[in-house]
Short mmCIF file of C-alpha atoms and ligand atoms in Angstrom, two decimals:
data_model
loop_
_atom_site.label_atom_id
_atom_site.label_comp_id
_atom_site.label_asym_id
_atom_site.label_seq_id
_atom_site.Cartn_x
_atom_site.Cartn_y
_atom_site.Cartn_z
CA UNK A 1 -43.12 -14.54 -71.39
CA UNK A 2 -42.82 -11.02 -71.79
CA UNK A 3 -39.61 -9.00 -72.60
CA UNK A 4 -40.18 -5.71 -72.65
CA UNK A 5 -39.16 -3.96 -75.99
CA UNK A 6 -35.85 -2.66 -76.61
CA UNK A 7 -34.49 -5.97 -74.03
CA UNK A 8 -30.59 -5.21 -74.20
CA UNK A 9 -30.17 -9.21 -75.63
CA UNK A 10 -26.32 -9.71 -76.12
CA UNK A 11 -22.94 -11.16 -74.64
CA UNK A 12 -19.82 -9.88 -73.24
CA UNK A 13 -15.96 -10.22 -72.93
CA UNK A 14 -12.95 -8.55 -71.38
CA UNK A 15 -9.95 -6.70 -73.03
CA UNK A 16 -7.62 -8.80 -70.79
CA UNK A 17 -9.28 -12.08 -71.38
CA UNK A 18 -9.35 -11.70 -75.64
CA UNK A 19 -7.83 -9.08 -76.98
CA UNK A 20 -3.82 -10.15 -77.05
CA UNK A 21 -0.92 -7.32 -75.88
CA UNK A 22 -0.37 -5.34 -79.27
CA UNK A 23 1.41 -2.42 -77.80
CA UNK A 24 -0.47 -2.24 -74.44
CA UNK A 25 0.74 -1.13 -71.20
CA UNK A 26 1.96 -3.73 -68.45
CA UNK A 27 -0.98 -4.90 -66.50
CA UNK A 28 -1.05 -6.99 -63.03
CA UNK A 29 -2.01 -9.63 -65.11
CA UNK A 30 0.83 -9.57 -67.18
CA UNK A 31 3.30 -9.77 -63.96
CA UNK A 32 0.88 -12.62 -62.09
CA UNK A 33 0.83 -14.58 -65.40
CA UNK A 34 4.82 -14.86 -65.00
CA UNK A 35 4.67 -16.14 -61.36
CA UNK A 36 5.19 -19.89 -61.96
CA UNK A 37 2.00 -22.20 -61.27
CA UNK A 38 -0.27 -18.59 -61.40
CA UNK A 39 -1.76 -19.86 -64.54
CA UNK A 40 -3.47 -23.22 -65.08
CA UNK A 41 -1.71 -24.83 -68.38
CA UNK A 42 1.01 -21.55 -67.83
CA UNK A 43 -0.60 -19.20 -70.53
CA UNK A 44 -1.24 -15.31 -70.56
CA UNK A 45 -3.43 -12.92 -72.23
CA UNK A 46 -0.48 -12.05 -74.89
CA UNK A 47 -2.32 -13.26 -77.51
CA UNK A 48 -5.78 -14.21 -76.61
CA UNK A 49 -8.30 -14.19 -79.46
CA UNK A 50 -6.30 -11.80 -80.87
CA UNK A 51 -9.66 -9.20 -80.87
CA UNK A 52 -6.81 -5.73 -80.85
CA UNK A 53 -6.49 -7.15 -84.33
CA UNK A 54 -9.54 -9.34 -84.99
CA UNK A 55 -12.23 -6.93 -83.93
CA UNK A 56 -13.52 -6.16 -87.01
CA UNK A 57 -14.36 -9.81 -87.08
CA UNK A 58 -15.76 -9.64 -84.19
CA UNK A 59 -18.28 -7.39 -84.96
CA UNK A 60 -19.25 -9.31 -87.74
CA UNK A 61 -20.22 -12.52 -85.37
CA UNK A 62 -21.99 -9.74 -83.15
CA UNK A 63 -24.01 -9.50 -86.07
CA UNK A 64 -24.64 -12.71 -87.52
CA UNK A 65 -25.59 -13.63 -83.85
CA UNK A 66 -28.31 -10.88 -84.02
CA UNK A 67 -27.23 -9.71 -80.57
CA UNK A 68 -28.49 -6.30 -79.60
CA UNK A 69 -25.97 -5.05 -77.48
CA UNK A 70 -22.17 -6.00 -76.69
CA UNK A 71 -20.71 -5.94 -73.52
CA UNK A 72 -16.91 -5.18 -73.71
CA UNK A 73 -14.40 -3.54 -71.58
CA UNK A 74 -11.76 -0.96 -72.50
CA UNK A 75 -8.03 -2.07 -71.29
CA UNK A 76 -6.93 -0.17 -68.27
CA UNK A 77 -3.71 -0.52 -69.37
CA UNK A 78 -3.92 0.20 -72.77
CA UNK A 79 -5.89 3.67 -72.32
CA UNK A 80 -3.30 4.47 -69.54
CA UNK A 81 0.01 2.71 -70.31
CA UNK A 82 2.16 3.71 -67.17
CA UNK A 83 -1.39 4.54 -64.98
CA UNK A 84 -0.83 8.14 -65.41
CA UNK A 85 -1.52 9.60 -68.61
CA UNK A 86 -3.96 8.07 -71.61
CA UNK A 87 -2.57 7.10 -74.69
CA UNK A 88 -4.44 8.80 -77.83
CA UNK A 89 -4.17 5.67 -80.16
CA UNK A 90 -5.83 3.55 -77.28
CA UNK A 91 -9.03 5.76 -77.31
CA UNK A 92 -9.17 6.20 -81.10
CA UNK A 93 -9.13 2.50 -81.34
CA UNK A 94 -12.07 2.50 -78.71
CA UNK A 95 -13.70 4.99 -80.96
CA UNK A 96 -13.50 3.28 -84.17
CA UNK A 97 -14.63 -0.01 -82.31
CA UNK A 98 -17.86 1.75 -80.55
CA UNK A 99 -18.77 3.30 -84.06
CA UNK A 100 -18.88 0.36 -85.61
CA UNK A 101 -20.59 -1.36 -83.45
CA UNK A 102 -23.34 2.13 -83.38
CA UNK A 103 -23.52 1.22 -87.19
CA UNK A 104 -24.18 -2.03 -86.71
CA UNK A 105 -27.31 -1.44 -84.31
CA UNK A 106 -25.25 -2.74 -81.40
CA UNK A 107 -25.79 -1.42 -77.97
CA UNK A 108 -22.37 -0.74 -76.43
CA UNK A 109 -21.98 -1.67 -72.68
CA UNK A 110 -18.83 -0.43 -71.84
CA UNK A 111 -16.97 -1.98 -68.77
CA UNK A 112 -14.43 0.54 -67.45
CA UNK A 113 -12.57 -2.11 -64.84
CA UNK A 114 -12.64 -5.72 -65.77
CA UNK A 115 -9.84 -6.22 -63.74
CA UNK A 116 -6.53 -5.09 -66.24
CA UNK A 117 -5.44 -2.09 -63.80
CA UNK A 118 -2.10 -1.00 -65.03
CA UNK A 119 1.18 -2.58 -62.92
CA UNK A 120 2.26 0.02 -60.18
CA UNK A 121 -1.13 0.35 -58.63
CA UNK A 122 -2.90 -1.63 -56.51
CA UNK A 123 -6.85 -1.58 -54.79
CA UNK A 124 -4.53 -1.90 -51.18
CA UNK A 125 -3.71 1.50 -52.04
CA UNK A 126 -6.20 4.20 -51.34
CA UNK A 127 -4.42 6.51 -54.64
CA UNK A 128 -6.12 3.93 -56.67
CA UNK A 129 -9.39 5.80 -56.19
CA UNK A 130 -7.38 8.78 -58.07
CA UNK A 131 -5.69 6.65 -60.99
CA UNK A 132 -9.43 5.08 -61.75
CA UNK A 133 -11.31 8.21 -62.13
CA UNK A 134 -8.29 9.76 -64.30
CA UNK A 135 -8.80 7.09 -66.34
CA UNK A 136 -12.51 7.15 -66.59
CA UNK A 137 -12.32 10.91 -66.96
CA UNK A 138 -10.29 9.94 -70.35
CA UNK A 139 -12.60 7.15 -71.40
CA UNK A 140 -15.89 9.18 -70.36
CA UNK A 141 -14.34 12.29 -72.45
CA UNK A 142 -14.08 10.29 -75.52
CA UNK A 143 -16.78 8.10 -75.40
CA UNK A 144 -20.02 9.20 -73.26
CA UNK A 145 -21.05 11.32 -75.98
CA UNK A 146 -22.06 7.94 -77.84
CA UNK A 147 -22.13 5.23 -74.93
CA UNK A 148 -24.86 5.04 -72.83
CA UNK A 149 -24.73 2.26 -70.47
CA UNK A 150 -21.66 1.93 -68.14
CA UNK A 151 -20.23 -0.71 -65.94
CA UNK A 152 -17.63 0.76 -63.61
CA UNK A 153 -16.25 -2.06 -61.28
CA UNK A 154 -16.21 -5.68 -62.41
CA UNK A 155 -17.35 -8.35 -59.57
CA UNK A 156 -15.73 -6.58 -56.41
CA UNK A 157 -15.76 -9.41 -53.76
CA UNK A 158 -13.98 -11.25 -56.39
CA UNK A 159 -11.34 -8.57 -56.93
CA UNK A 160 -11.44 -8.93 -53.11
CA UNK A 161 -11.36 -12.26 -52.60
CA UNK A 162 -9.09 -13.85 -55.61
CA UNK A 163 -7.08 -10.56 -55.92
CA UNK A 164 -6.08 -9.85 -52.58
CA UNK A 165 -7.47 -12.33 -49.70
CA UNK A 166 -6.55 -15.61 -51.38
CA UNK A 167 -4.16 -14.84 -53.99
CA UNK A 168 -4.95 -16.85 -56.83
CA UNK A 169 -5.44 -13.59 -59.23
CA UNK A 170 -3.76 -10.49 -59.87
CA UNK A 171 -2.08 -9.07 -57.93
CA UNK A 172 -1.79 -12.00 -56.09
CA UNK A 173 -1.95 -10.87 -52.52
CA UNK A 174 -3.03 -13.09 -49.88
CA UNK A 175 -4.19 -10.78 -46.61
CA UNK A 176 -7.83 -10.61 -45.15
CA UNK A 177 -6.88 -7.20 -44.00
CA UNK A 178 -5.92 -6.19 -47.01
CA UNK A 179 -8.85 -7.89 -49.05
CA UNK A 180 -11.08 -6.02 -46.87
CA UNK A 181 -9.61 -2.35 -47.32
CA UNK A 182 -9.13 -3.17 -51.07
CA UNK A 183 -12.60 -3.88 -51.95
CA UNK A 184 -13.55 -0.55 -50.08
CA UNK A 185 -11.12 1.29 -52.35
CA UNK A 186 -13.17 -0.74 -55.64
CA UNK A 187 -16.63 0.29 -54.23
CA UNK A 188 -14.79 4.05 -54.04
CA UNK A 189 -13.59 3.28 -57.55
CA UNK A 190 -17.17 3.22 -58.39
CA UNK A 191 -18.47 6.28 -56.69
CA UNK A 192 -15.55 8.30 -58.47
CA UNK A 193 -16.43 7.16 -61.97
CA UNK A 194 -19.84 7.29 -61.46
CA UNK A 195 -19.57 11.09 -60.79
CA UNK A 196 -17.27 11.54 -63.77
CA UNK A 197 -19.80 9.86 -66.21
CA UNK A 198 -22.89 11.92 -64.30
CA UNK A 199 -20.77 15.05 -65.75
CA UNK A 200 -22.33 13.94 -69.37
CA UNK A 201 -26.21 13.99 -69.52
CA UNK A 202 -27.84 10.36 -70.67
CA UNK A 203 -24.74 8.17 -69.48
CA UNK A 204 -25.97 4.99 -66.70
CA UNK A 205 -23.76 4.03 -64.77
CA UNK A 206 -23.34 0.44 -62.28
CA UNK A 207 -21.07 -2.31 -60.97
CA UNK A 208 -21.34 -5.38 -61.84
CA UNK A 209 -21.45 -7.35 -59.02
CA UNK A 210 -20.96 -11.42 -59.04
CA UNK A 211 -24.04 -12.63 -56.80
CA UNK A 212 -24.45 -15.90 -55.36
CA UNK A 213 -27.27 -16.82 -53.56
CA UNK A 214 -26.44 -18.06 -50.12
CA UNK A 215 -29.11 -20.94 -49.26
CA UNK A 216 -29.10 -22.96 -45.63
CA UNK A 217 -27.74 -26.45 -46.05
CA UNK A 218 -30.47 -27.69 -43.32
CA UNK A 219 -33.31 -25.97 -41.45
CA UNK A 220 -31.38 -25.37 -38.30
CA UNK A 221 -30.89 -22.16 -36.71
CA UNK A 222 -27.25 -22.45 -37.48
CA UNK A 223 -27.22 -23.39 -40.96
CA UNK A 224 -29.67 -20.45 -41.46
CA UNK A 225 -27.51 -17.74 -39.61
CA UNK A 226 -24.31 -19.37 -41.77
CA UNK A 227 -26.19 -18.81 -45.07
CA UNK A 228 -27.58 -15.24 -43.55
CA UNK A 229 -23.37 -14.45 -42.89
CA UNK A 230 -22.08 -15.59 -45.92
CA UNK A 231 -25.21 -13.51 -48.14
CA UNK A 232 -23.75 -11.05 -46.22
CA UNK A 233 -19.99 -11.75 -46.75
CA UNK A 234 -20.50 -11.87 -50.65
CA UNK A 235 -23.26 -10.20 -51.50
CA UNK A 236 -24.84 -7.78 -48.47
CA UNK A 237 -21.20 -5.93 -48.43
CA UNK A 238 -21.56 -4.63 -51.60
CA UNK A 239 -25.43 -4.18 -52.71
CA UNK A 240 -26.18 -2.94 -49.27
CA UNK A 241 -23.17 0.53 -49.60
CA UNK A 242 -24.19 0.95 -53.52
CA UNK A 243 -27.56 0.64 -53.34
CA UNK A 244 -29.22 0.42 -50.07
CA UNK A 245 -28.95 3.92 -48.85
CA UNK A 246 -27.08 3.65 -45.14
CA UNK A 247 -23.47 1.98 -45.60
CA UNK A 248 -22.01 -1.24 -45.28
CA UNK A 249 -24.51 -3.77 -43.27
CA UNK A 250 -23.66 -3.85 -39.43
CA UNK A 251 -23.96 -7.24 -38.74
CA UNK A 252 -20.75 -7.70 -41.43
CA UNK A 253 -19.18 -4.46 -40.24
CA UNK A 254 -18.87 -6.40 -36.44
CA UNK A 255 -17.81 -9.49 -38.51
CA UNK A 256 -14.91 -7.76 -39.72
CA UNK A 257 -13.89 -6.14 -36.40
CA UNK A 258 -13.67 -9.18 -35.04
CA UNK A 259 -12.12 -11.24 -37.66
CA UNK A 260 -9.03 -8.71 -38.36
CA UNK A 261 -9.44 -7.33 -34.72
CA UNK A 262 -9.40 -3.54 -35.10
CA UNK A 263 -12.02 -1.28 -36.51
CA UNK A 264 -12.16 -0.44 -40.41
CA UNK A 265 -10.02 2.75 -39.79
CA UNK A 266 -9.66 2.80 -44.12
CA UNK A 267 -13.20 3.58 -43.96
CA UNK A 268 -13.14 7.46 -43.90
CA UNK A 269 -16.00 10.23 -43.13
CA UNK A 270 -18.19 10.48 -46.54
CA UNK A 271 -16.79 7.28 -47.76
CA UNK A 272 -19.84 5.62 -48.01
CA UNK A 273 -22.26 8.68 -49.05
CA UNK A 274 -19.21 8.65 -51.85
CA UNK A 275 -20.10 5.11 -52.95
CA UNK A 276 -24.04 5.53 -52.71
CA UNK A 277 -26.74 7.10 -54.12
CA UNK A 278 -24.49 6.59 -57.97
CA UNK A 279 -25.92 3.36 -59.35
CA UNK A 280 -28.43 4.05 -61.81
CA UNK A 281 -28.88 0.08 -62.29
CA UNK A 282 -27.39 -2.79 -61.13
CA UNK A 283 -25.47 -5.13 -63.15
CA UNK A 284 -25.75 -9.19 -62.06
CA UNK A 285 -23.12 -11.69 -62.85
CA UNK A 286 -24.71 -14.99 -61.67
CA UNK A 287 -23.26 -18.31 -62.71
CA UNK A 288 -24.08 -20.36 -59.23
CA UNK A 289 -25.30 -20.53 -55.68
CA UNK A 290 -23.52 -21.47 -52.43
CA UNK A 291 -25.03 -24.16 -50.15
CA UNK A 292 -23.97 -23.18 -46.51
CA UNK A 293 -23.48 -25.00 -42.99
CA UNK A 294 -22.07 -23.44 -40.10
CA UNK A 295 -18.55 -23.92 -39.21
CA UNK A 296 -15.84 -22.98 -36.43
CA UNK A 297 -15.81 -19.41 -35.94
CA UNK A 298 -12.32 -18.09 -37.92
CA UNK A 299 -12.15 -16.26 -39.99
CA UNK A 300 -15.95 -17.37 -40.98
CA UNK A 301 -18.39 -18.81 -39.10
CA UNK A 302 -19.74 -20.37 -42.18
CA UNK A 303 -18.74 -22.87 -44.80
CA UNK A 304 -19.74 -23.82 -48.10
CA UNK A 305 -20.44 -26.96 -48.51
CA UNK A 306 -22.90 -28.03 -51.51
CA UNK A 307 -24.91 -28.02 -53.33
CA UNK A 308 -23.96 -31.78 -52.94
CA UNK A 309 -25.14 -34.85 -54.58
CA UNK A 310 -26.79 -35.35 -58.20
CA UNK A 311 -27.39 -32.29 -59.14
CA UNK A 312 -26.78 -30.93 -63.01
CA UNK A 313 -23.82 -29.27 -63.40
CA UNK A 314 -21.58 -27.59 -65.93
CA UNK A 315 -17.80 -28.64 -66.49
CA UNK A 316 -16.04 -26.69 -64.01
CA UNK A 317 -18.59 -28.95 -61.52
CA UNK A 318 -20.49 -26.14 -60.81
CA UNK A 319 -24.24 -26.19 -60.44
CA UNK A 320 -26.61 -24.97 -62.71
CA UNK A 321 -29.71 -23.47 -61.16
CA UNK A 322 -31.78 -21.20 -62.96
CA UNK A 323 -34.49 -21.18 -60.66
CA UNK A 324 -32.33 -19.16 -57.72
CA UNK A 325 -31.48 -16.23 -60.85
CA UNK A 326 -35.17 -16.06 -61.09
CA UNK A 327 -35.73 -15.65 -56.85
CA UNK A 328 -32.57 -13.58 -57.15
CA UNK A 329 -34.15 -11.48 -59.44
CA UNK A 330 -37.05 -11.02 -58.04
CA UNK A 331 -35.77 -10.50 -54.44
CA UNK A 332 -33.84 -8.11 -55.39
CA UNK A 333 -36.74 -6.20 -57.37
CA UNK A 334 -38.59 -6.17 -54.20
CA UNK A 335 -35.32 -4.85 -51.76
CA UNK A 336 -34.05 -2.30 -54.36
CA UNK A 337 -37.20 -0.78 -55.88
CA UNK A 338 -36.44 1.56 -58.67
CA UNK A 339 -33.29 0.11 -59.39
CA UNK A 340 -33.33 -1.81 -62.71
CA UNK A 341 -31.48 -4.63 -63.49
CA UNK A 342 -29.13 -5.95 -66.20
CA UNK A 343 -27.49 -9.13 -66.31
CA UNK A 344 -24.12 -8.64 -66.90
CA UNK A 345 -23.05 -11.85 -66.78
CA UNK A 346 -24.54 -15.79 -67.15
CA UNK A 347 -22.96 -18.80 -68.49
CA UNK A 348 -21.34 -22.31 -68.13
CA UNK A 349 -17.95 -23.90 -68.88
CA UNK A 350 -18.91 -26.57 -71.34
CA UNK A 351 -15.71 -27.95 -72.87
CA UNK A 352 -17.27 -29.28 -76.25
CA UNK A 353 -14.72 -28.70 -79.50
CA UNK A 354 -15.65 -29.69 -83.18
CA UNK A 355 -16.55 -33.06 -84.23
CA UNK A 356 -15.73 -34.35 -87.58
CA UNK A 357 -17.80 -32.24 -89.04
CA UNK A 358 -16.10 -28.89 -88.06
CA UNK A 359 -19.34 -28.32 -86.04
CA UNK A 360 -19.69 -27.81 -81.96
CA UNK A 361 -22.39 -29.49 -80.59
CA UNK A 362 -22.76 -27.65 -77.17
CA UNK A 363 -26.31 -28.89 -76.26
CA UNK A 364 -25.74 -28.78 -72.79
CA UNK A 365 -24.88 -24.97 -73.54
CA UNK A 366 -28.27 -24.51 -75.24
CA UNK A 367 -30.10 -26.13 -72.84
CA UNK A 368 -28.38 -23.54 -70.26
CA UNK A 369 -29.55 -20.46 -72.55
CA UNK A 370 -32.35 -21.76 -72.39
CA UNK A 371 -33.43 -22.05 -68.92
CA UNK A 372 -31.45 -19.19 -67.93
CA UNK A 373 -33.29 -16.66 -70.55
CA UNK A 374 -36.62 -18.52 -69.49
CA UNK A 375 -35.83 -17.85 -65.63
CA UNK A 376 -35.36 -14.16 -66.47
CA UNK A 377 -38.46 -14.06 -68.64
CA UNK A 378 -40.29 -14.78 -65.34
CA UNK A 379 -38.76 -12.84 -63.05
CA UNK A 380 -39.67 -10.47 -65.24
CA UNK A 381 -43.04 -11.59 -65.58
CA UNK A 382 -43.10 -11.54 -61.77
CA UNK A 383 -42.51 -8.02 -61.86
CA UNK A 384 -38.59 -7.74 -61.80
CA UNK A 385 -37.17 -4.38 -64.17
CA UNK A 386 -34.62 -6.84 -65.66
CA UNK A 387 -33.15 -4.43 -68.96
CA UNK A 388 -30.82 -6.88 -70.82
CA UNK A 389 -29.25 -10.62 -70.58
CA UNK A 390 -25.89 -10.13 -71.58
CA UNK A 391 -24.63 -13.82 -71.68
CA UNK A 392 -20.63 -14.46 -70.53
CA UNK A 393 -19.08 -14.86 -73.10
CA UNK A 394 -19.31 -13.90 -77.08
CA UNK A 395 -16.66 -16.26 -77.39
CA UNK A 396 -13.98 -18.69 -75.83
CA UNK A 397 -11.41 -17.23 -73.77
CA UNK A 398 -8.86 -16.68 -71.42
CA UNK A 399 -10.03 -17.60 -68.32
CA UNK A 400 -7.77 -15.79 -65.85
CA UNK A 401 -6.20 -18.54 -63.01
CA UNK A 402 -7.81 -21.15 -65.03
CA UNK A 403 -6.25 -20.32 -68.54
CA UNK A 404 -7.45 -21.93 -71.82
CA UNK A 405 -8.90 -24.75 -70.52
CA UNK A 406 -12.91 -23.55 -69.71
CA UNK A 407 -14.62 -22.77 -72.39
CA UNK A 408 -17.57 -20.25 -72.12
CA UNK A 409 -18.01 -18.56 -75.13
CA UNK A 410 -21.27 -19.28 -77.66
CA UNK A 411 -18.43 -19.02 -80.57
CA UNK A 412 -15.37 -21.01 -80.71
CA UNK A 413 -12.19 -20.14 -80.93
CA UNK A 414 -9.22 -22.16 -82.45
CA UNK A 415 -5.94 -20.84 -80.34
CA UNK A 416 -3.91 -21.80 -82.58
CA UNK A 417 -5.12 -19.76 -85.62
CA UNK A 418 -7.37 -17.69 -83.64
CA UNK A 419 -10.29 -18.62 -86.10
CA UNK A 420 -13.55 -18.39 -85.02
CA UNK A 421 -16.69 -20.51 -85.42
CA UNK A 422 -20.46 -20.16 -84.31
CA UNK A 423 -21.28 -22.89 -81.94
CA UNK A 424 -24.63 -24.54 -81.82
CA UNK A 425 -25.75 -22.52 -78.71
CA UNK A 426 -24.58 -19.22 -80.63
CA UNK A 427 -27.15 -20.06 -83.44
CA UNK A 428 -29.80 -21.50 -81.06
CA UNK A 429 -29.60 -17.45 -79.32
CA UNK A 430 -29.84 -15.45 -82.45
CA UNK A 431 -32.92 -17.73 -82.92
CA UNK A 432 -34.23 -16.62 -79.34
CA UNK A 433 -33.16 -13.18 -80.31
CA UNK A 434 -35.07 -12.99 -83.45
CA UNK A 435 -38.22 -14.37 -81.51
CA UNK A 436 -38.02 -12.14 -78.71
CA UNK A 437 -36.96 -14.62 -76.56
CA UNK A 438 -39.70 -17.16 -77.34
CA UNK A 439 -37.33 -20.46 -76.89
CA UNK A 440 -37.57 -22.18 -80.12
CA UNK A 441 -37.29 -26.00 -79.96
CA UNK A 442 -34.32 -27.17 -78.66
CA UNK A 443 -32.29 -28.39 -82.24
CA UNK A 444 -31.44 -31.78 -83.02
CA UNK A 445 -28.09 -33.24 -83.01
CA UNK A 446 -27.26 -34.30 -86.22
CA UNK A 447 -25.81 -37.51 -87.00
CA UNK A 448 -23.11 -38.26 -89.22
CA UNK A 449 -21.31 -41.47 -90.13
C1 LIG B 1 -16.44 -13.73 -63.99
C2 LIG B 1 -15.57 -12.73 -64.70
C3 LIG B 1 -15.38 -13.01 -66.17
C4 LIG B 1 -15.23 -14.49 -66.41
C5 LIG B 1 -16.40 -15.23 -65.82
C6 LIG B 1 -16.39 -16.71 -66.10
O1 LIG B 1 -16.03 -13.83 -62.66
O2 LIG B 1 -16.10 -11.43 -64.58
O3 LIG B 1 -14.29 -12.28 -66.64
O4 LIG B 1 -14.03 -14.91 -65.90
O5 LIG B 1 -16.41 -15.04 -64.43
#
């Protein structure tokens, strides 16, 4: 297996997810967290992993991991407490963070919207197009100088879908209509600060979009045309305006009509040459794939319903697959030549906490690495341009609807006193690291008595 030099190997997190409140502006998340039952368990991100205050730390487990780069976003609502105007002491903290992690050989890859937009605005609103390029303009004007690679937009659909079609995330709004004309206003979100980091020479700039492979549940004709809607549906609507060259797909544009029944009047002139043409890679988050059958025609003439049966899968039940990241690599090579590829995000809730040994023992999490890194390896070696593996997350974390519970992170973290320790699967990577990616035998779980 052959990864190219300079392979971007590393992990990522979110400001909302770890780094705790510490003087930040009010977020949506901050107001959804307080709407009773939001939150599985009823926690919020005012704490975290305490990384405003821990990040120094932080870095340090960046390091002894060996990872290359760091994926990380900067708070929405800490640069821009209010929405309006950015705070000095946010960006000077950004600074001091990116420096550090410059001195420690670290590749920053800087997320600019993982989701914390400050409270008062909202993707329904078209003036959130304005409010997210201020705020990159701030970020970019402190930080593109040193940064190189930039993720704009976070996992649209799921913004979209969680956010505003079936309210179970910020801002908690649950309204097909509205789902639809706020993930427009997201993909414009991305045109806008794509142009404001093109204004500095050497800065890349991409979404990160959450892909899921959309196979047919049977051979038949309608199975097939329910997995060909629903690729469409979750992933078509957004790789086909960014990166395929002629707008949102038709088949999914006459979907919508007919589902909200009236035309996509939020969809202006130039909209979509505004969103296109700006990507200069694309950024994968892939954890699963949907199995699809065809179902009664509202609002989808599709359903998920598999994969089914005994098939491996991690702790939040979902399935782990490595094999479709590999096709979806390389199909995506093939349909989007001279776009490369980074993924942003790949992991697996695997709930294992210390044994009596202090240890964690996450073999199932290794064993995931593994094959995941392996089915990018060949992709690659299959011709893919696949630039870094960035694996979700550094450490444990909170997981938005789902709070505490799922734990994703190669390092864990102890709530409680917010101390961190390397799991198994974060040693087992810096080992990969170190050999280039060459898997080295899976370790042995150690026995104690
Ligand atoms: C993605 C999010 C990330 C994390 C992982 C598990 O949808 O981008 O913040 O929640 O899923």
């Amino acid at each position: 297996m052959s990864f190219p030099d300079g392979f971007l190997w590393g992990a990522g997190t979110s400001a909302y997810q770890i780094e705790g409140h510490h003087g930040r502006g009010e977020s949506v998340w901050d107001e959804f967290c307080r709407r009773p039952g939001a939150i599985e368990g009823g926690g919020d991100g005012s704490r975290a992993c305490d990384s405003y205050l821990r990040w120094r730390e932080d870095i340090e487990l960046i390091k002894e991991l060996g990872l290359r780069a760091y994926r990380f976003s900067t708070g929405w609502s800490r640069v821009m407490p209010g929405g309006d105007r950015p705070d000095p002491k946010a960006l000077d903290h950004y600074e001091r963070f990116v420096d550090a992690l410059l001195e420690a050989g670290v590749e920053p890859v800087l997320t600019l919207n993982h989701w914390d937009m400050p409270a008062g605005l909202t993707w329904a609103e078209r003036s959130s197009v304005n409010a997210f390029r201020t705020y990159a303009e701030a970020v970019a004007g402190r930080l593109a100088d040193r940064v190189t690679w930039w993720i704009t937009q976070n996992e649209p659909w799921i913004i979209a879908l969680l956010g505003y079609q079936l309210g179970l995330h910020a801002p908690g709004v649950a309204d097909l209509g509205t789902a639809v004309k706020a993930g427009h206003h997201v993909l414009l979100g991305h045109g806008a600060a794509a142009d404001v980091l093109h204004a500095h020479p050497g800065t890349k700039a991409g979404a990160a979009l959450s892909l899921f492979p959309c196979d047919p549940a049977t051979d038949s004709e309608e199975d097939r045309a329910a997995a060909i809607g629903s690729d469409g549906y979750v992933n078509r609507w957004y790789l086909d305006p960014l990166l395929g060259g002629s707008g949102y797909p038709a088949d999914m544009r006459e979907h919508w009509e007919r589902a909200l029944g009236h035309g996509l009047d939020f969809v202006h002139d130039g909209d979509e040459a505004a969103i296109g043409g700006r990507s200069d890679f694309l950024g994968i988050n892939y954890y699963t794939r949907r199995v699809m059958a065809a179902a009664p025609p509202a609002p989808f003439p599709w359903k998920v319903v598999g994969p089914s049966g005994d098939v491996a899968r991690t702790d939040e039940g979902w399935e782990i697959n490595p094999g479709a990241l590999r096709d979806l690599l390389i199909g995506l090579s093939r349909r989007f030549p001279g776009t490369p590829l980074m993924i942003t995000e790949n992991g697996g809730v695997f709930g294992d906490g210390p044994t009596h040994d202090g240890q964690i023992h996450d073999n199932r999490r290794v064993a995931y690495l593994r094959d995941h890194v392996e089915a990018v390896g060949a992709a690659i070696d299959a011709g893919a341009d696949v630039r870094g593996y960035l694996h979700w997350s550094l450490m444990d974390n909170f997981e938005w609807a789902l709070g505490y519970r799922p734990r994703f992170g190669l390092v864990h973290v102890d709530y409680a006193s917010g101390a961190r320790t390397v799991k198994d699967s974060g040693r087992y990577y810096a080992r990969l690291i170190a050999g280039g990616g060459t898997a080295p035998a899976l370790p042995r779980i150690e026995a104690f008595g």
